[in-house]
mmCIF file of C-alpha atoms and ligand atoms in Angstrom:
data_model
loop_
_atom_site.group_PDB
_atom_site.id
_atom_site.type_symbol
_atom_site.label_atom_id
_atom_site.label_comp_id
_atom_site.label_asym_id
_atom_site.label_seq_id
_atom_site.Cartn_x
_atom_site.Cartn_y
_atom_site.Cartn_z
ATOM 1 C CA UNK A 1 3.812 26.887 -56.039
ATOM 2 C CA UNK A 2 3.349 30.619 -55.269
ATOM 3 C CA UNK A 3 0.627 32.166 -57.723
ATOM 4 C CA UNK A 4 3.049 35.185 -58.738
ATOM 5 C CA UNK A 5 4.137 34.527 -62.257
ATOM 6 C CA UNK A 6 6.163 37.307 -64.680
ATOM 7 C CA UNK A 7 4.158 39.712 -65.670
ATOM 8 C CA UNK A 8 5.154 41.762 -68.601
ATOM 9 C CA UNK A 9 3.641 45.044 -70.535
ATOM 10 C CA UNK A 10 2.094 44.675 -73.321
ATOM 11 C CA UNK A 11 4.567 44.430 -76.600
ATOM 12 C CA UNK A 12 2.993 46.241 -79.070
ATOM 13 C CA UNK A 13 3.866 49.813 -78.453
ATOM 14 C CA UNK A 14 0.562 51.097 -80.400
ATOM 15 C CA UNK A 15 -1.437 48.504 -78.415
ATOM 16 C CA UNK A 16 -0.386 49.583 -74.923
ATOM 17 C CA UNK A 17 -0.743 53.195 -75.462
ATOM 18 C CA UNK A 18 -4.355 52.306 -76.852
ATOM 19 C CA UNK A 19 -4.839 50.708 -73.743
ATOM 20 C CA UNK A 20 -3.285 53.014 -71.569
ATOM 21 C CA UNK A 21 -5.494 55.935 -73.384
ATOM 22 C CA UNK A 22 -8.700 53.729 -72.836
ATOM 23 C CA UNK A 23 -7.749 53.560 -68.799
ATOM 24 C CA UNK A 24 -7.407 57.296 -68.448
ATOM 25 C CA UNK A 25 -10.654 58.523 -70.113
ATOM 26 C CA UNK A 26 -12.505 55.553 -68.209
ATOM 27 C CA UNK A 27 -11.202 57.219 -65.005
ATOM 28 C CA UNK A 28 -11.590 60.750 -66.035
ATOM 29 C CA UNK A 29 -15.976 59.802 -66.967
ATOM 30 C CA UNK A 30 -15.408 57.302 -63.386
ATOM 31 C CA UNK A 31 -14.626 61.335 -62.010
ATOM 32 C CA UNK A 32 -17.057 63.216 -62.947
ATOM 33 C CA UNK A 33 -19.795 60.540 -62.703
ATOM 34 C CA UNK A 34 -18.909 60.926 -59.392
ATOM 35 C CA UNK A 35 -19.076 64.443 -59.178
ATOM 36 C CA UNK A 36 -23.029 64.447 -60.778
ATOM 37 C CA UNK A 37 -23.951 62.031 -58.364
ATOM 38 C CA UNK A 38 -22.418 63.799 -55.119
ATOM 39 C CA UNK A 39 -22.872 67.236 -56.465
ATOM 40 C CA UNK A 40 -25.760 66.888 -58.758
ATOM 41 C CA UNK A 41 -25.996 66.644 -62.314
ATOM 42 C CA UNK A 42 -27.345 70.211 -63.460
ATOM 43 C CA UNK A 43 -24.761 71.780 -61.087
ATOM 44 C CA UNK A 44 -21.380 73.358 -61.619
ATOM 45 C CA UNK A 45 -17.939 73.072 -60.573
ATOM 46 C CA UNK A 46 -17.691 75.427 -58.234
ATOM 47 C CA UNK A 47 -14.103 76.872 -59.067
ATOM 48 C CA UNK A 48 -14.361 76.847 -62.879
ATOM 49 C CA UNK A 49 -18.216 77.092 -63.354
ATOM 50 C CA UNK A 50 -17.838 74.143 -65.774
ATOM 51 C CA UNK A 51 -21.851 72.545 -66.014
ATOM 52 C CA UNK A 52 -21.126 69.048 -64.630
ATOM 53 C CA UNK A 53 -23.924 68.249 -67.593
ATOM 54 C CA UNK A 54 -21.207 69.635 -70.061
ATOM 55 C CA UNK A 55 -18.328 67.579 -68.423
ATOM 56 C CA UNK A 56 -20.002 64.764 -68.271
ATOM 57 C CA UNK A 57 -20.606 64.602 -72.093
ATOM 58 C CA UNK A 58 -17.123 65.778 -72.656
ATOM 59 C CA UNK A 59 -15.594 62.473 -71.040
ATOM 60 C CA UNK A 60 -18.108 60.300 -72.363
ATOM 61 C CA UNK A 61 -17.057 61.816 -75.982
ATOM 62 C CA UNK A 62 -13.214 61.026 -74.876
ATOM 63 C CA UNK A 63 -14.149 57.439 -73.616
ATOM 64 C CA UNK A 64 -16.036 56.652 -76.872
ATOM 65 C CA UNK A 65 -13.308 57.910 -78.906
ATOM 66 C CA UNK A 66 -10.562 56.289 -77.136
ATOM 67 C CA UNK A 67 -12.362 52.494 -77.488
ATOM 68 C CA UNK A 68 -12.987 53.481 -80.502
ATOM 69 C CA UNK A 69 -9.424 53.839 -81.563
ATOM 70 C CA UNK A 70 -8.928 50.265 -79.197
ATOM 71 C CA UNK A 71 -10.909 48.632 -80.930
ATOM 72 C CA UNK A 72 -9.776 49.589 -84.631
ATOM 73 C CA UNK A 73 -6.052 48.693 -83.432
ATOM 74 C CA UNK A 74 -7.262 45.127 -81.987
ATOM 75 C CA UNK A 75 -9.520 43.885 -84.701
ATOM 76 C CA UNK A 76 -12.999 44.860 -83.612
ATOM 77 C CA UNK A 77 -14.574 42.058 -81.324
ATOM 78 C CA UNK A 78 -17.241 44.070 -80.262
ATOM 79 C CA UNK A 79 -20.392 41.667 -79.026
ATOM 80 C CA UNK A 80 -23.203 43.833 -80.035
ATOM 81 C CA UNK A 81 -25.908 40.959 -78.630
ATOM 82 C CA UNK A 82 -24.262 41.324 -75.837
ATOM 83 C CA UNK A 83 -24.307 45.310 -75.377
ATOM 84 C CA UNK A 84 -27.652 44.585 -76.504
ATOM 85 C CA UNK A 85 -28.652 42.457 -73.693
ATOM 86 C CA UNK A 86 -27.334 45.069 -71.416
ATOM 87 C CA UNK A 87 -29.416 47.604 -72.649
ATOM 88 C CA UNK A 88 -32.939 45.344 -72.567
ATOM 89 C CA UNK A 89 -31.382 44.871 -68.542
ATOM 90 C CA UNK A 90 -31.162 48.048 -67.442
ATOM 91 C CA UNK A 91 -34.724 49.100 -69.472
ATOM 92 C CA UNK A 92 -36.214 46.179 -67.582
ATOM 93 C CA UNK A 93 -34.573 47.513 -64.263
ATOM 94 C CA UNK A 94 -35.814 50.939 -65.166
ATOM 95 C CA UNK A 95 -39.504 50.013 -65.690
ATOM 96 C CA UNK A 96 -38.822 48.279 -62.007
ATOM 97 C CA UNK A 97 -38.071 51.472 -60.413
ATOM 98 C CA UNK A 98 -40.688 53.401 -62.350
ATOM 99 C CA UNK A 99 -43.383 50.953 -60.745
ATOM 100 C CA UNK A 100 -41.757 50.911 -57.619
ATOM 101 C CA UNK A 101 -42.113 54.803 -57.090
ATOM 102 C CA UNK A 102 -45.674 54.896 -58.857
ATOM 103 C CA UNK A 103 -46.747 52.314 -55.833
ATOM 104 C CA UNK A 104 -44.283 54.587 -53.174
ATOM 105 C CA UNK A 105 -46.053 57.540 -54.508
ATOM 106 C CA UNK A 106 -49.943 56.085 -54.161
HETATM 107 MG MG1 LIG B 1 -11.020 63.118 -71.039
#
């Protein structure tokens, strides 16, 4: 038995384009994340002069909004112990890397 079964788009026309919205602004913040960490956060584009700073709040606006409206059209199943676990993580980690320089620093 081969593992390829039929795969077919979503149904629910409002659904997919939800969906479909959600994908594009998580690639267009995936973009210029990449840009502030290559080119550096309080730069610029270079052809437009766009702050990356700007940009990046821009997308993460779009993102927000676009889950947002997911989210509404799916009946909400947002885990917010679970964001909130993610959050306490990455303070932890942070504290981590704060001590870590302080003792790279002494
Ligand atoms: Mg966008």
């Amino acid at each position: 038995m081969s593992g390829i079964t039929l795969w077919k788009p979503e149904p629910d026309v409002l659904i997919h384009q939800a969906l479909g919205k959600a994908c594009e602004e998580a690639t267009e913040l995936a973009g210029i994340l990449a840009r502030c960490l290559i080119q550096g956060l309080d730069q610029s584009e270079p052809v437009t002069g766009k702050p990356n700073r700007q940009a990046l709040f821009e997308e993460i606006a779009d993102l927000d909004a676009a889950v947002q409206w997911l989210r509404e059209l799916v009946n909400d199943e947002y885990d917010g112990d679970r964001a909130d676990r993610k959050l306490n993580g990455f303070r932890r980690w942070q504290r981590m890397l704060e001590e870590d320089m302080q003792e790279a620093a002494e």
